[in-house]
Amino acid sequence: MTADSTKELFAAEEVLELLRLFKHDNLNHYQVIMGFLQLGKWDKALSYVKSTIDEINQNGRIMLLGSPYLSVTLFKKQLHAQRKNIFFKFEFTDQFSEHGLIRDSFACYCEELVNLVEKIINVGLERKDVRLCFDRLEDRLILELAVRPCFKDQGERLFKAGELLLEKLDIKGSIKERYFDEECRLIITLPEKSEVE
């Protein structure tokens, strides 16, 4: 058995384990909603549905990325970070998904980026929300990173980490723009499909 086939088998087993976990979570959501409805608490039922629908949709999109290894990696990182009060939200727009950029190099990039973000902001006890959005804008593929709350020194470190990561993985992209406000947005231009094949 080759290293690649072993990696694929390992990813497939973890995907099945994650599906079991999501099935359990979804049954819990269903029971909570039905409980509110049985008690006649319509507003609470609707509020709960609204709060969980984004999470369920996000999980579905990640499962459909076409890369079991990347899907498993993102879910594992997400679950592990929650124990440290860091909540990751991954978004892949339709424009991005249709472009077909998701390859092994991209999976490696995502994994490294999540590790760096977690390492940099893993201070203090307060809750931190991290949003990673992958999108396509005209002929550019972009990554938007938002961390809240984030101090300016953390923003500077995130920016430098992003630059080093592009260089390390030999990804032909560049920092498009950056902000150091309460959201600390870091936007990285990702390479075109032809550059990573």
Coordinates of N, CA and C in Angstrom, one line a residue:
M1 N 0.8 -1.2 0.0 CA 0.0 0.0 0.0 C 0.9 1.2 0.0
T2 N 0.6 2.2 -0.9 CA 1.4 3.4 -1.0 C 1.1 4.4 0.1
A3 N 1.9 5.4 0.2 CA 1.7 6.4 1.2 C 0.4 7.2 0.9
D4 N 0.2 7.4 -0.4 CA -1.0 8.2 -0.8 C -2.3 7.4 -0.5
S5 N -2.3 6.1 -0.8 CA -3.5 5.2 -0.6 C -3.7 5.1 0.9
T6 N -2.6 5.0 1.7 CA -2.8 5.0 3.2 C -3.4 6.3 3.7
K7 N -2.9 7.4 3.1 CA -3.5 8.7 3.5 C -5.0 8.8 3.2
E8 N -5.3 8.3 2.0 CA -6.7 8.3 1.5 C -7.6 7.4 2.4
L9 N -7.1 6.2 2.8 CA -7.8 5.3 3.7 C -8.0 6.0 5.0
F10 N -7.0 6.6 5.6 CA -7.0 7.2 6.9 C -8.1 8.3 6.8
A11 N -8.1 9.1 5.8 CA -9.0 10.2 5.6 C -10.5 9.7 5.5
A12 N -10.6 8.6 4.8 CA -12.0 8.0 4.6 C -12.5 7.5 5.9
E13 N -11.7 6.9 6.7 CA -12.1 6.4 8.1 C -12.5 7.6 9.0
E14 N -11.8 8.7 8.9 CA -12.1 9.9 9.7 C -13.3 10.6 9.2
V15 N -13.6 10.5 7.9 CA -14.8 11.1 7.3 C -16.0 10.4 7.9
L16 N -15.9 9.0 7.9 CA -17.0 8.2 8.5 C -17.2 8.6 10.0
E17 N -16.2 8.7 10.7 CA -16.3 9.1 12.1 C -16.9 10.5 12.3
L18 N -16.5 11.4 11.4 CA -17.1 12.8 11.5 C -18.6 12.7 11.1
L19 N -19.0 11.9 10.1 CA -20.4 11.8 9.8 C -21.2 11.2 10.9
R20 N -20.7 10.3 11.7 CA -21.4 9.8 12.9 C -21.6 10.9 13.9
L21 N -20.5 11.7 14.1 CA -20.6 12.9 15.0 C -21.6 13.9 14.6
F22 N -21.7 14.2 13.2 CA -22.7 15.2 12.8 C -24.1 14.6 12.8
K23 N -24.2 13.3 12.6 CA -25.5 12.7 12.7 C -26.0 12.9 14.2
H24 N -25.1 12.6 15.1 CA -25.5 12.8 16.5 C -25.9 14.2 16.9
D25 N -25.0 15.2 16.4 CA -25.3 16.6 16.6 C -26.7 17.0 16.0
N26 N -26.9 16.5 14.8 CA -28.2 16.9 14.1 C -29.4 16.3 14.8
L27 N -29.3 15.1 15.3 CA -30.4 14.6 16.1 C -30.6 15.4 17.4
N28 N -29.5 15.9 18.0 CA -29.6 16.7 19.2 C -30.4 18.0 18.8
H29 N -30.0 18.6 17.7 CA -30.7 19.9 17.2 C -32.2 19.6 17.0
Y30 N -32.5 18.5 16.4 CA -33.9 18.1 16.1 C -34.7 18.0 17.4
Q31 N -34.1 17.3 18.4 CA -34.7 17.1 19.7 C -35.0 18.5 20.4
V32 N -34.0 19.4 20.3 CA -34.2 20.7 21.0 C -35.3 21.4 20.3
I33 N -35.3 21.4 19.0 CA -36.4 22.2 18.2 C -37.7 21.6 18.5
M34 N -37.9 20.2 18.5 CA -39.1 19.6 18.8 C -39.6 19.9 20.2
G35 N -38.6 19.9 21.2 CA -39.0 20.3 22.5 C -39.6 21.6 22.7
F36 N -39.0 22.6 22.0 CA -39.5 24.0 22.0 C -40.9 24.0 21.4
L37 N -41.1 23.3 20.3 CA -42.4 23.3 19.6 C -43.5 22.6 20.5
Q38 N -43.1 21.5 21.2 CA -44.1 20.8 22.0 C -44.5 21.7 23.2
L39 N -43.6 22.6 23.6 CA -43.9 23.5 24.8 C -44.6 24.8 24.3
G40 N -44.8 24.9 22.9 CA -45.4 26.0 22.4 C -44.5 27.3 22.3
K41 N -43.2 27.1 22.5 CA -42.3 28.2 22.4 C -41.8 28.4 21.0
W42 N -42.7 29.0 20.2 CA -42.4 29.1 18.7 C -41.2 30.0 18.5
D43 N -41.1 31.1 19.2 CA -40.0 32.1 19.0 C -38.6 31.4 19.3
K44 N -38.6 30.7 20.4 CA -37.3 30.0 20.8 C -37.0 28.9 19.8
A45 N -38.0 28.2 19.2 CA -37.7 27.2 18.2 C -37.1 27.9 17.0
L46 N -37.7 29.0 16.5 CA -37.2 29.7 15.3 C -35.9 30.2 15.6
S47 N -35.6 30.8 16.7 CA -34.3 31.4 17.0 C -33.2 30.3 17.0
Y48 N -33.6 29.1 17.6 CA -32.6 28.0 17.6 C -32.3 27.5 16.2
V49 N -33.3 27.4 15.3 CA -33.1 27.0 14.0 C -32.2 28.0 13.2
K50 N -32.4 29.3 13.4 CA -31.6 30.3 12.8 C -30.1 30.2 13.3
S51 N -29.9 29.9 14.5 CA -28.6 29.8 15.1 C -27.8 28.6 14.6
T52 N -28.5 27.5 14.3 CA -27.9 26.3 13.9 C -27.8 26.0 12.4
I53 N -28.6 26.7 11.6 CA -28.7 26.5 10.2 C -27.4 26.8 9.5
D54 N -26.7 27.9 9.9 CA -25.4 28.3 9.3 C -24.4 27.2 9.6
E55 N -24.4 26.7 10.8 CA -23.4 25.7 11.1 C -23.6 24.4 10.3
I56 N -24.8 24.0 10.1 CA -25.2 22.8 9.4 C -24.8 23.0 7.9
N57 N -25.1 24.2 7.3 CA -24.8 24.5 5.9 C -23.3 24.5 5.7
Q58 N -22.5 25.1 6.7 CA -21.1 25.2 6.6 C -20.5 23.8 6.6
N59 N -21.0 22.9 7.5 CA -20.4 21.5 7.6 C -20.7 20.8 6.3
G60 N -21.9 21.0 5.7 CA -22.2 20.4 4.4 C -21.3 20.8 3.3
R61 N -21.0 22.1 3.3 CA -20.1 22.7 2.2 C -18.7 22.1 2.4
I62 N -18.2 22.0 3.6 CA -16.9 21.5 3.8 C -16.8 20.0 3.4
M63 N -17.8 19.2 3.7 CA -17.9 17.8 3.3 C -17.8 17.7 1.8
L64 N -18.3 18.7 1.0 CA -18.4 18.6 -0.4 C -17.3 19.3 -1.1
L65 N -16.2 19.5 -0.4 CA -15.1 20.2 -1.1 C -14.4 19.4 -2.1
G66 N -14.5 18.1 -2.1 CA -13.9 17.2 -3.1 C -12.5 16.8 -2.6
S67 N -12.1 17.1 -1.4 CA -10.9 16.7 -0.8 C -11.1 16.1 0.6
P68 N -11.3 14.8 0.7 CA -11.6 14.2 2.1 C -10.5 14.7 3.1
Y69 N -9.2 14.7 2.7 CA -8.2 15.1 3.6 C -8.4 16.5 4.1
L70 N -8.7 17.4 3.2 CA -9.0 18.8 3.6 C -10.2 18.9 4.5
S71 N -11.3 18.2 4.1 CA -12.5 18.3 5.0 C -12.2 17.8 6.4
V72 N -11.6 16.6 6.5 CA -11.2 16.1 7.8 C -10.3 17.0 8.6
T73 N -9.3 17.6 7.9 CA -8.4 18.5 8.6 C -9.1 19.7 9.2
L74 N -10.0 20.3 8.4 CA -10.7 21.5 8.8 C -11.6 21.2 10.0
F75 N -12.3 20.1 9.9 CA -13.2 19.7 11.0 C -12.4 19.4 12.3
K76 N -11.3 18.7 12.2 CA -10.5 18.4 13.3 C -9.9 19.6 14.0
K77 N -9.4 20.6 13.1 CA -8.9 21.8 13.7 C -10.0 22.6 14.4
Q78 N -11.2 22.6 13.8 CA -12.3 23.3 14.4 C -12.7 22.7 15.7
L79 N -12.8 21.4 15.8 CA -13.2 20.8 17.1 C -12.1 21.0 18.2
H80 N -10.8 20.9 17.8 CA -9.7 21.0 18.7 C -9.6 22.5 19.2
A81 N -9.8 23.4 18.3 CA -9.7 24.8 18.7 C -10.8 25.2 19.7
Q82 N -12.0 24.6 19.6 CA -13.1 25.0 20.5 C -12.8 24.7 21.9
R83 N -11.9 23.7 22.2 CA -11.5 23.4 23.5 C -10.7 24.6 24.1
K84 N -10.1 25.4 23.2 CA -9.3 26.6 23.7 C -10.1 27.9 23.6
N85 N -11.4 27.7 23.4 CA -12.3 28.9 23.3 C -12.0 29.7 22.0
I86 N -11.6 29.0 20.9 CA -11.4 29.6 19.6 C -12.4 28.9 18.7
F87 N -13.2 29.8 18.0 CA -14.3 29.2 17.2 C -14.0 29.6 15.7
F88 N -13.7 28.6 14.9 CA -13.4 28.8 13.5 C -14.7 28.7 12.7
K89 N -14.8 29.5 11.7 CA -15.9 29.4 10.8 C -15.3 29.5 9.4
F90 N -15.5 28.4 8.6 CA -14.9 28.3 7.3 C -16.0 28.5 6.3
E91 N -15.7 29.4 5.3 CA -16.7 29.7 4.2 C -16.0 29.5 2.9
F92 N -16.7 28.7 2.0 CA -16.2 28.5 0.7 C -17.4 29.0 -0.3
T93 N -17.2 30.1 -0.9 CA -18.3 30.6 -1.8 C -18.4 29.7 -3.0
D94 N -19.6 29.8 -3.7 CA -19.8 29.0 -4.9 C -18.8 29.4 -6.0
Q95 N -18.4 30.7 -6.1 CA -17.5 31.1 -7.1 C -16.1 30.4 -6.9
F96 N -15.7 30.2 -5.6 CA -14.5 29.6 -5.3 C -14.5 28.1 -5.6
S97 N -15.6 27.5 -5.1 CA -15.7 26.0 -5.3 C -15.7 25.6 -6.8
E98 N -16.4 26.4 -7.6 CA -16.5 26.1 -9.0 C -15.2 26.2 -9.8
H99 N -14.2 26.9 -9.2 CA -12.9 27.2 -9.9 C -12.0 26.0 -9.9
G100 N -12.2 25.1 -8.9 CA -11.4 23.8 -8.9 C -10.0 24.0 -8.4
L101 N -9.8 24.9 -7.5 CA -8.4 25.2 -7.0 C -8.0 24.1 -5.9
I102 N -9.0 23.4 -5.3 CA -8.7 22.6 -4.2 C -7.8 21.4 -4.6
R103 N -6.5 21.5 -4.3 CA -5.6 20.4 -4.6 C -4.8 20.2 -3.3
D104 N -3.8 19.3 -3.3 CA -3.0 18.9 -2.1 C -2.3 20.2 -1.6
S105 N -1.8 21.0 -2.5 CA -1.0 22.2 -2.0 C -1.9 23.1 -1.3
F106 N -3.2 23.2 -1.8 CA -4.2 24.1 -1.1 C -4.5 23.6 0.3
A107 N -4.7 22.2 0.4 CA -5.0 21.6 1.6 C -3.9 21.9 2.6
C108 N -2.7 21.8 2.2 CA -1.5 22.0 3.0 C -1.5 23.5 3.5
Y109 N -1.8 24.4 2.6 CA -1.9 25.8 2.9 C -2.9 26.1 4.0
C110 N -4.1 25.5 3.8 CA -5.2 25.7 4.8 C -4.8 25.2 6.2
E111 N -4.2 24.0 6.2 CA -3.8 23.4 7.4 C -2.7 24.3 8.2
E112 N -1.7 24.7 7.4 CA -0.7 25.6 8.0 C -1.2 26.9 8.5
L113 N -2.1 27.5 7.7 CA -2.7 28.8 8.1 C -3.5 28.7 9.3
V114 N -4.3 27.6 9.4 CA -5.1 27.4 10.7 C -4.2 27.2 11.9
N115 N -3.2 26.5 11.7 CA -2.2 26.2 12.8 C -1.6 27.6 13.3
L116 N -1.2 28.4 12.3 CA -0.6 29.7 12.6 C -1.5 30.6 13.3
V117 N -2.7 30.7 12.8 CA -3.7 31.6 13.4 C -4.0 31.1 14.9
E118 N -4.2 29.8 15.1 CA -4.4 29.3 16.4 C -3.3 29.6 17.3
K119 N -2.1 29.4 16.9 CA -0.9 29.7 17.7 C -0.8 31.2 18.1
I120 N -1.0 32.1 17.2 CA -0.9 33.5 17.4 C -1.9 34.0 18.4
I121 N -3.2 33.6 18.2 CA -4.3 34.2 19.0 C -4.6 33.4 20.3
N122 N -3.9 32.3 20.5 CA -4.1 31.4 21.7 C -3.6 32.0 23.0
V123 N -4.1 33.2 23.3 CA -3.7 33.8 24.6 C -5.0 34.3 25.3
G124 N -4.9 34.3 26.6 CA -6.1 34.7 27.4 C -7.2 33.7 27.4
L125 N -8.2 34.0 28.2 CA -9.4 33.1 28.3 C -10.6 33.5 27.6
E126 N -10.6 34.7 27.0 CA -11.8 35.2 26.3 C -12.0 34.4 25.0
R127 N -13.3 34.4 24.6 CA -13.7 33.7 23.4 C -13.1 34.5 22.2
K128 N -12.6 33.8 21.2 CA -12.2 34.4 19.9 C -12.9 33.7 18.8
D129 N -13.4 34.6 17.9 CA -14.1 34.1 16.7 C -13.2 34.3 15.5
V130 N -13.0 33.3 14.7 CA -12.1 33.4 13.5 C -12.9 33.0 12.3
R131 N -12.9 33.9 11.3 CA -13.6 33.6 10.0 C -12.6 33.5 8.9
L132 N -12.7 32.4 8.2 CA -11.8 32.2 7.0 C -12.8 32.0 5.8
C133 N -12.7 33.0 4.9 CA -13.6 32.9 3.8 C -12.8 32.9 2.5
F134 N -13.1 31.8 1.7 CA -12.4 31.6 0.4 C -13.3 32.0 -0.7
D135 N -12.9 32.9 -1.5 CA -13.8 33.5 -2.5 C -13.0 33.8 -3.8
R136 N -13.8 34.0 -4.9 CA -13.2 34.4 -6.2 C -13.8 35.7 -6.6
L137 N -12.9 36.7 -6.9 CA -13.4 38.0 -7.3 C -12.8 38.3 -8.7
E138 N -13.6 38.3 -9.7 CA -13.2 38.5 -11.1 C -12.1 37.4 -11.4
D139 N -10.9 37.8 -11.7 CA -9.9 36.8 -12.0 C -9.0 36.5 -10.9
R140 N -9.3 36.9 -9.7 CA -8.5 36.7 -8.5 C -9.2 35.8 -7.5
L141 N -8.4 34.9 -6.9 CA -8.9 34.1 -5.8 C -8.4 34.7 -4.5
I142 N -9.3 35.0 -3.6 CA -8.9 35.7 -2.4 C -9.3 34.9 -1.1
L143 N -8.5 35.1 -0.1 CA -8.8 34.6 1.3 C -9.0 35.7 2.2
E144 N -10.1 35.7 2.9 CA -10.3 36.8 3.9 C -10.3 36.2 5.3
L145 N -9.4 36.7 6.1 CA -9.3 36.2 7.5 C -9.7 37.3 8.4
A146 N -10.6 37.0 9.3 CA -11.1 38.0 10.3 C -11.0 37.3 11.7
V147 N -10.4 38.0 12.6 CA -10.3 37.5 14.0 C -10.9 38.6 14.9
R148 N -11.7 38.1 15.8 CA -12.3 39.1 16.7 C -12.4 38.4 18.1
P149 N -12.0 39.1 19.2 CA -11.2 40.4 19.2 C -9.7 40.1 18.8
C150 N -9.0 41.1 18.4 CA -7.6 40.9 18.0 C -6.9 42.2 18.2
F151 N -5.8 42.1 18.9 CA -5.0 43.3 19.2 C -4.0 43.6 18.0
K152 N -3.5 44.8 17.9 CA -2.7 45.2 16.8 C -1.5 44.4 16.6
D153 N -0.8 44.0 17.7 CA 0.4 43.2 17.6 C 0.1 41.8 17.1
Q154 N -1.1 41.3 17.4 CA -1.5 40.0 16.9 C -1.8 40.1 15.4
G155 N -2.4 41.3 15.0 CA -2.6 41.5 13.6 C -1.4 41.6 12.8
E156 N -0.3 42.2 13.3 CA 1.0 42.3 12.6 C 1.6 40.9 12.5
R157 N 1.5 40.1 13.5 CA 2.0 38.7 13.5 C 1.2 37.9 12.5
L158 N -0.1 38.0 12.4 CA -0.9 37.3 11.4 C -0.5 37.7 10.0
F159 N -0.2 39.0 9.8 CA 0.2 39.4 8.5 C 1.5 38.8 8.1
K160 N 2.5 38.9 9.0 CA 3.8 38.3 8.7 C 3.7 36.8 8.5
A161 N 2.9 36.2 9.3 CA 2.8 34.7 9.2 C 2.2 34.4 7.8
G162 N 1.2 35.2 7.3 CA 0.6 34.9 6.0 C 1.7 35.1 4.9
E163 N 2.5 36.1 5.0 CA 3.6 36.3 4.0 C 4.6 35.1 4.0
L164 N 5.0 34.7 5.2 CA 6.0 33.6 5.3 C 5.4 32.3 4.8
L165 N 4.1 32.1 5.0 CA 3.4 30.9 4.6 C 3.4 30.8 3.1
L166 N 3.0 31.9 2.4 CA 3.0 32.0 1.0 C 4.4 31.6 0.4
E167 N 5.4 32.2 1.1 CA 6.8 31.9 0.6 C 7.2 30.5 0.9
K168 N 6.9 30.0 2.0 CA 7.3 28.6 2.4 C 6.7 27.6 1.5
L169 N 5.4 27.8 1.2 CA 4.7 26.8 0.3 C 4.9 27.1 -1.2
D170 N 5.6 28.1 -1.5 CA 5.9 28.5 -2.9 C 4.6 28.8 -3.6
I171 N 3.7 29.5 -2.9 CA 2.4 29.8 -3.5 C 2.5 31.2 -4.1
K172 N 2.2 31.3 -5.4 CA 2.4 32.6 -6.1 C 1.2 33.5 -5.9
G173 N 1.2 34.0 -4.7 CA 0.1 35.0 -4.3 C 0.8 36.2 -3.6
S174 N 0.0 37.1 -3.2 CA 0.5 38.2 -2.5 C -0.6 38.8 -1.5
I175 N -0.1 39.5 -0.6 CA -1.0 40.2 0.3 C -1.7 41.3 -0.4
K176 N -3.0 41.2 -0.5 CA -3.7 42.2 -1.3 C -4.0 43.5 -0.4
E177 N -4.5 43.3 0.8 CA -4.7 44.5 1.7 C -4.9 43.9 3.1
R178 N -4.7 44.8 4.0 CA -4.9 44.4 5.4 C -5.5 45.5 6.2
Y179 N -6.2 45.1 7.3 CA -6.8 46.1 8.2 C -6.5 45.7 9.6
F180 N -6.3 46.7 10.4 CA -6.1 46.4 11.8 C -7.2 47.1 12.6
D181 N -8.4 46.7 12.4 CA -9.5 47.2 13.2 C -10.0 46.1 14.2
E182 N -11.2 46.2 14.7 CA -11.6 45.2 15.7 C -11.7 43.8 15.0
E183 N -11.8 43.7 13.7 CA -11.9 42.4 13.1 C -10.6 41.9 12.6
C184 N -9.6 42.7 12.4 CA -8.3 42.3 11.9 C -8.4 41.5 10.6
R185 N -8.8 42.1 9.6 CA -8.9 41.4 8.3 C -7.6 41.3 7.6
L186 N -7.3 40.1 7.1 CA -6.1 39.9 6.3 C -6.5 39.2 5.0
I187 N -6.3 39.9 3.9 CA -6.8 39.3 2.6 C -5.6 38.9 1.8
I188 N -5.5 37.6 1.4 CA -4.4 37.1 0.7 C -4.9 36.7 -0.7
T189 N -4.2 37.1 -1.7 CA -4.5 36.7 -3.1 C -3.9 35.3 -3.3
L190 N -4.8 34.4 -3.7 CA -4.3 33.0 -3.9 C -4.0 32.8 -5.4
P191 N -3.3 31.8 -5.7 CA -2.9 31.6 -7.1 C -4.0 31.0 -8.0
E192 N -3.8 31.2 -9.3 CA -4.8 30.7 -10.2 C -4.6 29.2 -10.3
K193 N -5.6 28.5 -10.8 CA -5.6 27.0 -10.9 C -4.3 26.5 -11.6
S194 N -4.0 27.1 -12.7 CA -2.8 26.7 -13.6 C -1.5 26.7 -12.8
E195 N -1.4 27.6 -11.8 CA -0.2 27.7 -11.0 C 0.1 26.6 -10.0
V196 N -1.0 25.9 -9.7 CA -0.8 24.8 -8.7 C -0.9 23.4 -9.2
E197 N -1.3 23.3 -10.5 CA -1.4 22.0 -11.1 C 0.0 21.4 -11.4

